[in-house]
Coordinates of C-alpha atoms in Angstrom, one line a residue:
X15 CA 0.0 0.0 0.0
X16 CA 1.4 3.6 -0.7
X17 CA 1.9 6.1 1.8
X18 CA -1.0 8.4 0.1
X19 CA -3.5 4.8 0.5
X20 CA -2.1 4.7 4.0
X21 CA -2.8 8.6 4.5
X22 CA -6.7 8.6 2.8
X23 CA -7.7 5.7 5.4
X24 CA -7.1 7.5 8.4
X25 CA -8.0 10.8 7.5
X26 CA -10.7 12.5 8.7
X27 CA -13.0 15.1 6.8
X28 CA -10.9 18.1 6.7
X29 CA -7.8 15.7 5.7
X30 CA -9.8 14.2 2.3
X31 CA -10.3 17.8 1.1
X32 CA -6.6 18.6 1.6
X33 CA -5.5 15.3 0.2
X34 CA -7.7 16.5 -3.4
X35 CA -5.7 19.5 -3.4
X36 CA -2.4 17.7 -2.8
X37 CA -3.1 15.8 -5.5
X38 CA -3.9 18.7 -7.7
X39 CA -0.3 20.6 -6.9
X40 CA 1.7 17.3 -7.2
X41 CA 0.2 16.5 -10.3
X42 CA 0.8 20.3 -11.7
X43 CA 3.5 20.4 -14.3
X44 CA 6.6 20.6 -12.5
X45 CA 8.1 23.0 -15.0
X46 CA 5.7 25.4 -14.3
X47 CA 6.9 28.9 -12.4
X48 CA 6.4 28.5 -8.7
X49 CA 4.4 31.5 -7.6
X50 CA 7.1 32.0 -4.6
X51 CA 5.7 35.6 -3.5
X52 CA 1.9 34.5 -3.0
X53 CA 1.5 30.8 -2.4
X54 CA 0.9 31.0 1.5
X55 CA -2.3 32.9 0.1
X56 CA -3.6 31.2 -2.4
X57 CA -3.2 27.8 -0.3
X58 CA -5.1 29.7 2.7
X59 CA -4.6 27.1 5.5
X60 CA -3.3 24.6 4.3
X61 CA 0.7 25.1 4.1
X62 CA 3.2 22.7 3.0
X63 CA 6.3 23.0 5.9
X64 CA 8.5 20.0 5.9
X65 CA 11.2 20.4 4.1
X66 CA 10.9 16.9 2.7
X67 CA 7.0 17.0 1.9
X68 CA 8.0 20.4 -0.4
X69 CA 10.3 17.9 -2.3
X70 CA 7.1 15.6 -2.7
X71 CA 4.9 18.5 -3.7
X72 CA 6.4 20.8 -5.6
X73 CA 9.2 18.8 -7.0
X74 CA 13.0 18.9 -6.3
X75 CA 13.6 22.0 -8.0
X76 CA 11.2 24.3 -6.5
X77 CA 12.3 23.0 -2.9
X78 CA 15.7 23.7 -3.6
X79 CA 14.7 27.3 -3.9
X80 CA 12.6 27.5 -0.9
X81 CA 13.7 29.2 2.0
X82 CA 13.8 26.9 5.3
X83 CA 14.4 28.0 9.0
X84 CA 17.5 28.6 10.5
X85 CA 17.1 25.3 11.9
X86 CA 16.2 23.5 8.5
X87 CA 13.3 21.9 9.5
X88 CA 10.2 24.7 8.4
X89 CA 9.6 26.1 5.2
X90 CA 9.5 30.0 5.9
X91 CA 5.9 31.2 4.7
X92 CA 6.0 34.6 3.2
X93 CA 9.1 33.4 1.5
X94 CA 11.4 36.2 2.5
X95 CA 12.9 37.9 -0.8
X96 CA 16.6 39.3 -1.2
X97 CA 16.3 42.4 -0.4
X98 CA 17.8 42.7 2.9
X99 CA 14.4 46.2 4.0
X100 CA 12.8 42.8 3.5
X101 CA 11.0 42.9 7.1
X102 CA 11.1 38.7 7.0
X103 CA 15.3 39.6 6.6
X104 CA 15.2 42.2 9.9
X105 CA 17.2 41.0 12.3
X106 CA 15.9 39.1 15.7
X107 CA 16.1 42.6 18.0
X108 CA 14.7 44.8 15.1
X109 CA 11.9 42.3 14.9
X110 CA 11.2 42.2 18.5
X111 CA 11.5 45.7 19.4
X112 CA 8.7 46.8 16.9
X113 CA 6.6 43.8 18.3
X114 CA 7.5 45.2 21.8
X115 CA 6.5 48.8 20.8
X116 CA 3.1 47.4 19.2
X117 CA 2.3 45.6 22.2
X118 CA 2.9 48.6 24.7
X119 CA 0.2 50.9 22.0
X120 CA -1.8 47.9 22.1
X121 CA -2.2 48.2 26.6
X122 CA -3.6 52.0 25.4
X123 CA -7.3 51.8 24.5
X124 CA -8.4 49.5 27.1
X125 CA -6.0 50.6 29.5
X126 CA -7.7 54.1 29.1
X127 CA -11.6 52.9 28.6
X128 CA -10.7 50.5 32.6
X129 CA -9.7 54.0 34.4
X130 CA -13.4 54.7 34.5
X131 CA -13.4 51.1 35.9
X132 CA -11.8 52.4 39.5
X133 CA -13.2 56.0 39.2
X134 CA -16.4 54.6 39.4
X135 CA -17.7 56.0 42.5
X136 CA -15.3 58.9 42.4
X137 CA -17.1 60.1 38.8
X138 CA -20.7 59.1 40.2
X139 CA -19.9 62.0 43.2
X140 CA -18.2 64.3 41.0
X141 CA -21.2 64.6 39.0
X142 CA -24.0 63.7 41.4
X143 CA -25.2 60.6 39.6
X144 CA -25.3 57.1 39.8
X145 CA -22.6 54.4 39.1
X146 CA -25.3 52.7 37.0
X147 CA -25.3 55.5 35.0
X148 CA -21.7 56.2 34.9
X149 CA -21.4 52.8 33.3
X150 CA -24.2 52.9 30.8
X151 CA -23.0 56.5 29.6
X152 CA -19.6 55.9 29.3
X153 CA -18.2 52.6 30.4
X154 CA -20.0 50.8 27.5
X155 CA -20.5 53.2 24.7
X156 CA -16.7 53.8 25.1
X157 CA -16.4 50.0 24.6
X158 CA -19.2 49.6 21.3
X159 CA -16.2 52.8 19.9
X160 CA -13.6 50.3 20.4
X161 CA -14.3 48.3 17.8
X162 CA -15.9 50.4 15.5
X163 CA -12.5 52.3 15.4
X164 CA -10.1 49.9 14.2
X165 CA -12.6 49.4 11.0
X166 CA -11.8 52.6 9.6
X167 CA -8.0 52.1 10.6
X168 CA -7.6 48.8 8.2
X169 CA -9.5 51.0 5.5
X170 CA -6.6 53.6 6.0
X171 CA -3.6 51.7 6.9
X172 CA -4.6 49.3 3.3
X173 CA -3.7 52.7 1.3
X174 CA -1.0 54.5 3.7
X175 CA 1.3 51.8 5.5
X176 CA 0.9 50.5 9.3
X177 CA 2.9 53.8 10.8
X178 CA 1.7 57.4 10.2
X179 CA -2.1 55.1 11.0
X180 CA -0.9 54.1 14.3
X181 CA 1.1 57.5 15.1
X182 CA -1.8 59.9 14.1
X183 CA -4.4 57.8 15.8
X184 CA -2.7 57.3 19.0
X185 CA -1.7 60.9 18.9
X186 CA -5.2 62.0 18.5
X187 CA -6.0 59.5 21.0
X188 CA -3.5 61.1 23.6
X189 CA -5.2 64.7 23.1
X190 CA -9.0 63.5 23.8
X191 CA -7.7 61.7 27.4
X192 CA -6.1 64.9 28.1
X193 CA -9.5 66.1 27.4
X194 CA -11.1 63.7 30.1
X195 CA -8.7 64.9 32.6
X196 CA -10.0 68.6 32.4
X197 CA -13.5 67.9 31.7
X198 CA -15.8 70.3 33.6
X199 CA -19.0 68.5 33.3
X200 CA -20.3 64.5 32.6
X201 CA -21.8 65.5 28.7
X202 CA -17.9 66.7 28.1
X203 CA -16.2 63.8 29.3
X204 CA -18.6 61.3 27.9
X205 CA -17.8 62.8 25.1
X206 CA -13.6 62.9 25.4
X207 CA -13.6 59.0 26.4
X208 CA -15.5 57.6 23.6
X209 CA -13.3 60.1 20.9
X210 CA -10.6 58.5 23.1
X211 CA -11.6 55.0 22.8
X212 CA -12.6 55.7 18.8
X213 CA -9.1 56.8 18.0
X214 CA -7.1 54.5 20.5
X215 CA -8.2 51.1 19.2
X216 CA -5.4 51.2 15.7
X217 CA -2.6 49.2 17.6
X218 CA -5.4 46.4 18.6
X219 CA -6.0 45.7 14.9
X220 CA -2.3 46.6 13.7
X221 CA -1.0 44.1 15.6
X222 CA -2.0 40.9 13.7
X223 CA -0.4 43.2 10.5
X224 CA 2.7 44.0 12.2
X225 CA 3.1 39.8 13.3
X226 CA 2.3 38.2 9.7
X227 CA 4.8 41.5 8.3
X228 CA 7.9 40.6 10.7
X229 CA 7.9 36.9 11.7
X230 CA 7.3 33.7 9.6
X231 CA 4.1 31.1 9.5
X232 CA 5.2 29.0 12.1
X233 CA 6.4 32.0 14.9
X234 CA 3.1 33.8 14.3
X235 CA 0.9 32.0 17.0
X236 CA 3.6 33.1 19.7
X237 CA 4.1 36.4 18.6
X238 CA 0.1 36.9 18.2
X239 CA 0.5 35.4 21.9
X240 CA 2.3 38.9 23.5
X241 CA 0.7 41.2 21.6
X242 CA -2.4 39.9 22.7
X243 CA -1.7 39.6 26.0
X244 CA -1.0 43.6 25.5
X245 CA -4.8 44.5 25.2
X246 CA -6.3 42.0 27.4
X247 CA -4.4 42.4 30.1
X248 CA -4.7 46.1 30.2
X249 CA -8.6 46.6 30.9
X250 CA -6.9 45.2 34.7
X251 CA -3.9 47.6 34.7
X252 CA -5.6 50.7 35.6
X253 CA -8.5 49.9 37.9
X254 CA -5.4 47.9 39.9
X255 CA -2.7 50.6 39.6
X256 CA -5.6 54.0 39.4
X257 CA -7.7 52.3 42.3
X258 CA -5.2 52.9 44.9
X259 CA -4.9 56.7 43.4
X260 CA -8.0 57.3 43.2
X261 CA -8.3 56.4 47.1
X262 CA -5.9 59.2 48.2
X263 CA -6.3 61.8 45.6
X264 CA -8.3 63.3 42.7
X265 CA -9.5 61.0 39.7
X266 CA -8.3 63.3 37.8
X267 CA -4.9 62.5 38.6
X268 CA -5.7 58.5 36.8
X269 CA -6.5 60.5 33.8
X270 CA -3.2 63.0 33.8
X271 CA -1.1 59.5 34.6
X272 CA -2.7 57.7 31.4
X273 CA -2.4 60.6 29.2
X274 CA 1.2 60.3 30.7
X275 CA 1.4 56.8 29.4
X276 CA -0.2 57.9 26.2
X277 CA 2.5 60.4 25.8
X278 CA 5.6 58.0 26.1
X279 CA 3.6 54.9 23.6
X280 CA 3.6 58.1 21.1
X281 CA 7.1 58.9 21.8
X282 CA 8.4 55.3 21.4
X283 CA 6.0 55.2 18.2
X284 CA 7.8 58.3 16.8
X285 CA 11.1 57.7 17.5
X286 CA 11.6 54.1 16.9
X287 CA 8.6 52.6 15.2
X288 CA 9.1 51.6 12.0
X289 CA 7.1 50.8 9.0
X290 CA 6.3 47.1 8.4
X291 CA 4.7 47.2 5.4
X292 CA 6.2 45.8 2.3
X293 CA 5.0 45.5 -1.1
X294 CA 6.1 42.2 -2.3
X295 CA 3.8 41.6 -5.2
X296 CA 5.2 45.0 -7.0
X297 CA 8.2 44.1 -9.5
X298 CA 9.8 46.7 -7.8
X299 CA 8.8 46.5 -3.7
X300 CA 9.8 50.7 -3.4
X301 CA 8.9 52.3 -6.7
X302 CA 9.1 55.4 -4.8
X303 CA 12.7 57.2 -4.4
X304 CA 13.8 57.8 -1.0
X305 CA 15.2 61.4 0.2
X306 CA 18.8 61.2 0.9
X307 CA 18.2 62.6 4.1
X308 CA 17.7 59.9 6.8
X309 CA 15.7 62.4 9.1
X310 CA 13.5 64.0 6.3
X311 CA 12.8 60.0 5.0
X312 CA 12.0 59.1 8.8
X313 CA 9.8 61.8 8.8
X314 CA 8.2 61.7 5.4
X315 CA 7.9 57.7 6.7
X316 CA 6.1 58.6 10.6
X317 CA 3.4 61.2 9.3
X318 CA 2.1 60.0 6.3
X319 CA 3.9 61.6 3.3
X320 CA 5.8 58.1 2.1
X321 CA 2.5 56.0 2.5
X322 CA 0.5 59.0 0.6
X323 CA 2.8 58.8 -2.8
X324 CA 2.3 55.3 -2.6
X325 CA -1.5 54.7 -1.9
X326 CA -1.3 54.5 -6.1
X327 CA 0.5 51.2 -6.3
X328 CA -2.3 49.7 -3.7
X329 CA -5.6 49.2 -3.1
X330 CA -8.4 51.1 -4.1
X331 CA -10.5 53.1 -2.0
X332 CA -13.4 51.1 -3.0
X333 CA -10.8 47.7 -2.4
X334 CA -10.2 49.0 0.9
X335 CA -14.1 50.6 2.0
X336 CA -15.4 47.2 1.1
X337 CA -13.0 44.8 2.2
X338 CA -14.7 43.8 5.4
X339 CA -17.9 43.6 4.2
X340 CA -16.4 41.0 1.1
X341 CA -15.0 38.2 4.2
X342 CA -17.4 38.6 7.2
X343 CA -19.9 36.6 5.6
X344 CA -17.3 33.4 5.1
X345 CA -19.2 30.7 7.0
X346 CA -16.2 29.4 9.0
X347 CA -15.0 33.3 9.9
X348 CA -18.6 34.3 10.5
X349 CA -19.3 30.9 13.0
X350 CA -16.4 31.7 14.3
X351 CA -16.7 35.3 15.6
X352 CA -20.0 34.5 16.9
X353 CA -18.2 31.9 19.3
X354 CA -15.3 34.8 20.1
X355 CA -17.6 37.5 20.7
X356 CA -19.2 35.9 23.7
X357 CA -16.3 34.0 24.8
X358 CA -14.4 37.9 25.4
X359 CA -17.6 39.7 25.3
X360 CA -18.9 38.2 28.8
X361 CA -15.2 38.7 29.9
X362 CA -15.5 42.2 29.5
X363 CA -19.0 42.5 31.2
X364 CA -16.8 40.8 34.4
X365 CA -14.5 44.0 34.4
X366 CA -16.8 46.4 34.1
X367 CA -19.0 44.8 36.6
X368 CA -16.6 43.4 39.1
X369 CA -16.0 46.9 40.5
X370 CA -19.9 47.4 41.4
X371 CA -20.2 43.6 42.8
X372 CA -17.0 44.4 44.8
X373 CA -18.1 48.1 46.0
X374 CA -21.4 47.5 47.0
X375 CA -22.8 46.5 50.3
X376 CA -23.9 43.0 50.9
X377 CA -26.0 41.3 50.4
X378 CA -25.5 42.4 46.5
X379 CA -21.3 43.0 46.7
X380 CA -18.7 42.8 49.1
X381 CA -18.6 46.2 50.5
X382 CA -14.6 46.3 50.1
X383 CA -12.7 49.5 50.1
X384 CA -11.4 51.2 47.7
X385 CA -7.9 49.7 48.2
X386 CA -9.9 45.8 48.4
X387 CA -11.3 46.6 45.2
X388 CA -7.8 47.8 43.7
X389 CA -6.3 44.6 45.0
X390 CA -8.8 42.6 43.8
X391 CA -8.4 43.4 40.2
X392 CA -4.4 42.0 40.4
X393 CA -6.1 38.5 39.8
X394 CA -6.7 38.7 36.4
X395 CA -3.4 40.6 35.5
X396 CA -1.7 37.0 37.4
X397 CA -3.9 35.0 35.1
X398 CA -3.2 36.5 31.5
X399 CA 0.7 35.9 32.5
X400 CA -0.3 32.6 33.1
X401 CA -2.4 32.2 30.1
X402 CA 0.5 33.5 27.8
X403 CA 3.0 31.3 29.4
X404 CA 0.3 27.9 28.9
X405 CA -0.7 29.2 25.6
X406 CA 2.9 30.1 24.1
X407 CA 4.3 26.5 24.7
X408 CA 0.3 24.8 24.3
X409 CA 0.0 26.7 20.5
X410 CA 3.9 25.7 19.4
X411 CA 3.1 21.7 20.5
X412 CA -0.1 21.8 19.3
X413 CA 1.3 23.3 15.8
X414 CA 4.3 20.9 15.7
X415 CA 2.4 17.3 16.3
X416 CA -0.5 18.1 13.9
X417 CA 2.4 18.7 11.4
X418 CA 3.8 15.7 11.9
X419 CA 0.6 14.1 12.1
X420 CA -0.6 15.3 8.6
X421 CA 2.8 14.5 7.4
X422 CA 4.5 17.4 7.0
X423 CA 1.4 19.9 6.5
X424 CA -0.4 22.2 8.5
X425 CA -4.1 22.7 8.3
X426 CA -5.8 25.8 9.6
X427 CA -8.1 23.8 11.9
X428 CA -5.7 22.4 14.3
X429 CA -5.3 26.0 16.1
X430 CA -8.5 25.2 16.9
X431 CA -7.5 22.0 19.8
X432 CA -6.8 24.5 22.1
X433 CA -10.2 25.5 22.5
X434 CA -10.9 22.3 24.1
X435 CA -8.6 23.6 26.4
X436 CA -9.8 26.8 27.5
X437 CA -14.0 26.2 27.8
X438 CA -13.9 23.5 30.9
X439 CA -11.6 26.2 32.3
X440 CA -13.9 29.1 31.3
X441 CA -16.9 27.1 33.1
X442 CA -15.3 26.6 35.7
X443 CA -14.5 30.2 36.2
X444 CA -17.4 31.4 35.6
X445 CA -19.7 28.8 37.9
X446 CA -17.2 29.6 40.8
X447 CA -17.0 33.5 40.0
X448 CA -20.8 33.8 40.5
X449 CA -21.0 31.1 43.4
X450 CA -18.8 33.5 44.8
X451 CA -21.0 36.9 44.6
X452 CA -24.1 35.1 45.8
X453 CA -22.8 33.1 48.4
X454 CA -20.0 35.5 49.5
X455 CA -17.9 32.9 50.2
X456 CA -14.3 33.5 50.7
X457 CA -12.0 36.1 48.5
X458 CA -10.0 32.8 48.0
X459 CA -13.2 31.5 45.6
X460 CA -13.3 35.2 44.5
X461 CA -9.6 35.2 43.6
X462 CA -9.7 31.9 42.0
X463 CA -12.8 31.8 39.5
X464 CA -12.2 35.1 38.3
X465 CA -8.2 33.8 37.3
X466 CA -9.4 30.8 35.8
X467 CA -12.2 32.1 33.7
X468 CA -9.0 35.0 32.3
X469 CA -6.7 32.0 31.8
X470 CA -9.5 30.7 29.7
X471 CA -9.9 33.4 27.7
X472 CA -6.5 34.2 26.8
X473 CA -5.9 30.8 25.5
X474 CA -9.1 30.9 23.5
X475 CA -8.3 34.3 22.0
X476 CA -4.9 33.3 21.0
X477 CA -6.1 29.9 18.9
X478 CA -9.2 32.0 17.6
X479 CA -6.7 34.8 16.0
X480 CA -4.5 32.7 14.9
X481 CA -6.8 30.3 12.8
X482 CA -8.2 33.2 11.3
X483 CA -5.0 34.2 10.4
X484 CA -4.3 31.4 8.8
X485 CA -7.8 30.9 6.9
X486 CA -7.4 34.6 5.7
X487 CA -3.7 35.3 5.4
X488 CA -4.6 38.3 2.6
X489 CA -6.9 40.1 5.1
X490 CA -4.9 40.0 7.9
X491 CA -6.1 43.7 9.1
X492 CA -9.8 42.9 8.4
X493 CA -9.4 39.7 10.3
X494 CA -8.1 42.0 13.1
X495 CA -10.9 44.8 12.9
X496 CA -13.4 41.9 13.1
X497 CA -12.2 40.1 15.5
X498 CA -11.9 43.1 17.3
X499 CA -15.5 44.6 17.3
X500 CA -16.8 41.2 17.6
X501 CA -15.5 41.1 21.3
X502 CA -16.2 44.8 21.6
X503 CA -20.3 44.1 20.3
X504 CA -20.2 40.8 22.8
X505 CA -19.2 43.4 25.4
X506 CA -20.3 46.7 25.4
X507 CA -23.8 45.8 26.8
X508 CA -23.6 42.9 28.8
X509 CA -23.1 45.8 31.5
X510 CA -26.2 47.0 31.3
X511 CA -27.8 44.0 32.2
X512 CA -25.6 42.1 34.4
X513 CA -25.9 43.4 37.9
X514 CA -29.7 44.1 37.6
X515 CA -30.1 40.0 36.5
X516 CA -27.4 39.5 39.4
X517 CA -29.9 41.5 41.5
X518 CA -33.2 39.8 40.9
X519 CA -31.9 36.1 40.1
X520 CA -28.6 35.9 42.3
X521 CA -24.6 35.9 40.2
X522 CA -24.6 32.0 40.4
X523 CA -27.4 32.4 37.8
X524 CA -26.1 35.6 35.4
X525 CA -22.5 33.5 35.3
X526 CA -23.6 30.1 34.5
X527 CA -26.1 31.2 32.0
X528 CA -23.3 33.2 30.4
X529 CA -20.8 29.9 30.7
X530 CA -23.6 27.8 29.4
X531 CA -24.2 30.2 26.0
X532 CA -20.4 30.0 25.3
X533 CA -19.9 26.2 26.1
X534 CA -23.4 25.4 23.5
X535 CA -21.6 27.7 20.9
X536 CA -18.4 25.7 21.4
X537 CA -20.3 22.5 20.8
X538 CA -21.8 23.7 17.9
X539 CA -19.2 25.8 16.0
X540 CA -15.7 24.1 17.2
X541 CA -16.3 20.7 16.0
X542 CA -18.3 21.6 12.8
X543 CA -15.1 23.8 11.6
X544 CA -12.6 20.9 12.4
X545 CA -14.7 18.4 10.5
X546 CA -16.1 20.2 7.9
X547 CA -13.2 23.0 7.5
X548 CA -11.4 22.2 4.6
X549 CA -14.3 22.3 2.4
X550 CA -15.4 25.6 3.6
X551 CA -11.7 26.9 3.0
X552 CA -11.9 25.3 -0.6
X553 CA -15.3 27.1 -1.5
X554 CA -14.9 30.4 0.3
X555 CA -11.3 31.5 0.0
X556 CA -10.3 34.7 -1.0

């Protein structure tokens, strides 16, 4: 029996789809050009990365043209080209420093949007109103900006480059929290903190760009893995580090130390960011001349002038306008942020809620202090470091044995194991999360279902972006935006609804409700995309 008999009896649904189109490329005429620039993209998940399977595939003398690893044992997907601006041929540091900077912008929006969080009660006196209210008139509609924000900044960053997007948005971003630190009345800062939140968002959906630009297939997963950790662990930074502020002095101190914050992510941003963008499908990759000066070109580069002369060798407006609207309707991309946006979204209602459950007098909350509730919200920074740890080596051995598995080939779907992963931890976070509001039983339980319900959603948020990535790899910034509002849409409200349900039906109910809507989505949309993926893939691609 030959190994491709062997392979078609044990393979599953996915596998038979990918095993048709493995037949189609190996029986291709050899001679043929190999399309070395675009292949990753037209074979949307489903990449060929053992050296030795390439030699199967494409023949011995395309392989001996591809690219590999430094270790031999990948095929590098983008095949970097020669030119050494090539950001696949920047160095290690280079690499990391602009995934460093990306993540530190990326901590901005929510970091901003949760220092409303711990000036909760402070902003309910200051303008002689409710924290209810508070929450519902900025809180969430800050959150539903969020999202709708990186939407428009794919549309520009398509036509004008990654960096004068990023540095323009985060600058206006800076000026409108400066805004909120001044504010004289509640209609004025509502105002300033959802312009904040509209503008601050870029870096959360120029991430996934600045990843699949810098670092190869098979690093992408643990790359995606820090600069996610970036904006889901910062919605914890400021009501942690702005609680105890906001307990000794003025709240609007929080807002002058995150405009503070803001001010050096611009500064690294302007000094050191670089762009990442790099037209490999153009015969020539720079068709536009460079001035001689390094500091004009830097310049021209950070605000725009570069990516304005060469918005003419890219996509249309129309291209650009429409390009969400032409992938959000994908079956396996559409199933899929249905399953994210409640998986983050009823994560976010948590934070936003946490602070009243914490605040309030029993028998609703806790009654803790100010400083209790500041304390409190250092669990779920602890449990996003744990999640990236877990996740980082969970994605890479995940990656690695369904390689092996599918015999030197990766299929999209396999991100999608660690799922199974993260939702008995997300019940059992949630379940003991809400035991503990209406039981009030120790800070212990508190401590410990609120961790494990954030380890749980780091892990899942990782595999989620990454498969994406992989279905999609031509729409990396759309995948982002969506992705992005998704969890902002499965957010924004659940505020408005949680402590009243809490109220009437007790938190054991509200949180195992909400565990039990994302476990029956997992059932329904997890499996169905690992059995019937690769036909989905083959019919909807881009």
């Amino acid at each position: 029996m030959s190994m491709k008999d062997v392979k078609h009896d044990t393979s599953h649904s996915v596998e038979d789809v990918d095993e048709k189109l493995r037949d189609k490329d190996t029986s291709s005429d050899t001679s043929t050009e190999f399309d070395f620039v675009s292949y990753h993209e037209s074979n949307a998940g489903r990449l060929v990365v053992d050296p030795e399977e390439a030699k199967i595939e494409f023949g011995e003398a395309v392989a001996k043209k591809l690219k590999l690893s430094k270790d031999g044992t990948k095929v590098l997907w983008p095949q970097p080209t020669d030119d050494p601006e090539d950001p696949q041929n920047w160095t290690d540091f280079r690499k990391n420093l602009q995934l460093l900077i990306i993540t530190l912008a990326a901590i901005v929006p929510d970091f901003d949007s949760g220092i409303g969080i711990a000036d909760i009660f402070a902003l309910a006196t200051q303008y002689d109103t409710t924290t209810g209210h508070i929450n519902n008139l900025t809180s969430n509609w800050s959150i539903f900006l969020l999202g709708w924000g990186g939407i428009f900044a794919v549309m520009l960053m398509r036509r004008f480059g990654r960096l004068p997007v990023l540095f323009w948005s985060q600058v206006l971003a800076l000026g409108f929290l400066v805004g909120c630190t001044f504010a004289p009345n509640l209609n004025t800062f509502t105002a300033m903190r959802c312009l904040t939140a509209f503008f601050a968002t870029c870096p959360q959906v120029t991430g996934l760009y600045v990843v699949t630009d810098l670092f190869p297939f098979h690093l992408q997963a643990r790359k995606l893995n820090i600069w996610t950790m970036g904006f889901i662990i910062s919605p914890f930074l400021s009501p942690f580090m702005m609680g105890f502020i906001v307990a000794r002095i003025s709240w609007r101190w929080t807002y002058g130390i995150g405009s503070i914050y803001g001010a050096i992510v611009v500064a690294l941003i302007a000094f050191l960011g670089e762009e990442t963008m790099y037209d490999r499908k153009l015969p020539n990759p720079r068709p536009i001349p460079r001035p001689e000066s390094r500091v004009q070109n830097r310049i021209e580069t950070l605000i725009g002038i570069t990516g304005w002369k060469m918005a003419k060798y890219r996509d249309s407006w129309e291209k650009a306008f429409f390009a969400c609207l032409s992938v959000v309707w994908r079956p396996h991309l559409f199933a899929i942020l249905l399953f994210e946006a409640m998986v983050f979204g009823f994560s976010i209602g948590i934070n936003t809620t946490n602070a009243v459950f914490l605040g309030s007098p029993p028998p609703l909350g806790y009654g803790f202090s100010q400083f209790g509730i500041a304390g409190a919200y250092g669990t779920p920074i602890v449990a996003v470091l744990i999640g990236e740890v877990l996740g980082r080596y969970f994605n890479d051995w995940v990656m690695n044995f369904c390689i092996r598995r599918n015999g030197g080939v990766f299929i999209a779907e396999s991100r999608l194991w660690t799922c199974y992963i993260a939702m008995p931890l997300y019940i059992c976070g949630f379940v003991v999360l809400g035991a503990s509001f209406q039981m009030h039983l120790s800070a212990g339980a508190l401590v410990m279902g609120w961790g494990i319900a954030e380890v749980a959603v780091m892990i899942n948020t990782v595999a989620v972006y990454a498969y994406c990535n992989d279905c999609f790899p031509k729409m990396q910034g759309e995948i982002s935006a969506l992705i992005n509002l998704a969890r902002t849409l499965g957010g924004f409200s659940v505020a408005y609804f949680q402590v009243p349900w809490a109220m009437k039906n007790g938190a054991l109910q509200t949180f195992g409700v909400e565990a039990a809507i994302v476990v029956a989505l997992f059932l329904f949309i997890v499996p169905t995309l690992q059995l019937k993926g690769g036909v989905l893939r083959e019919r909807y691609s881009m």
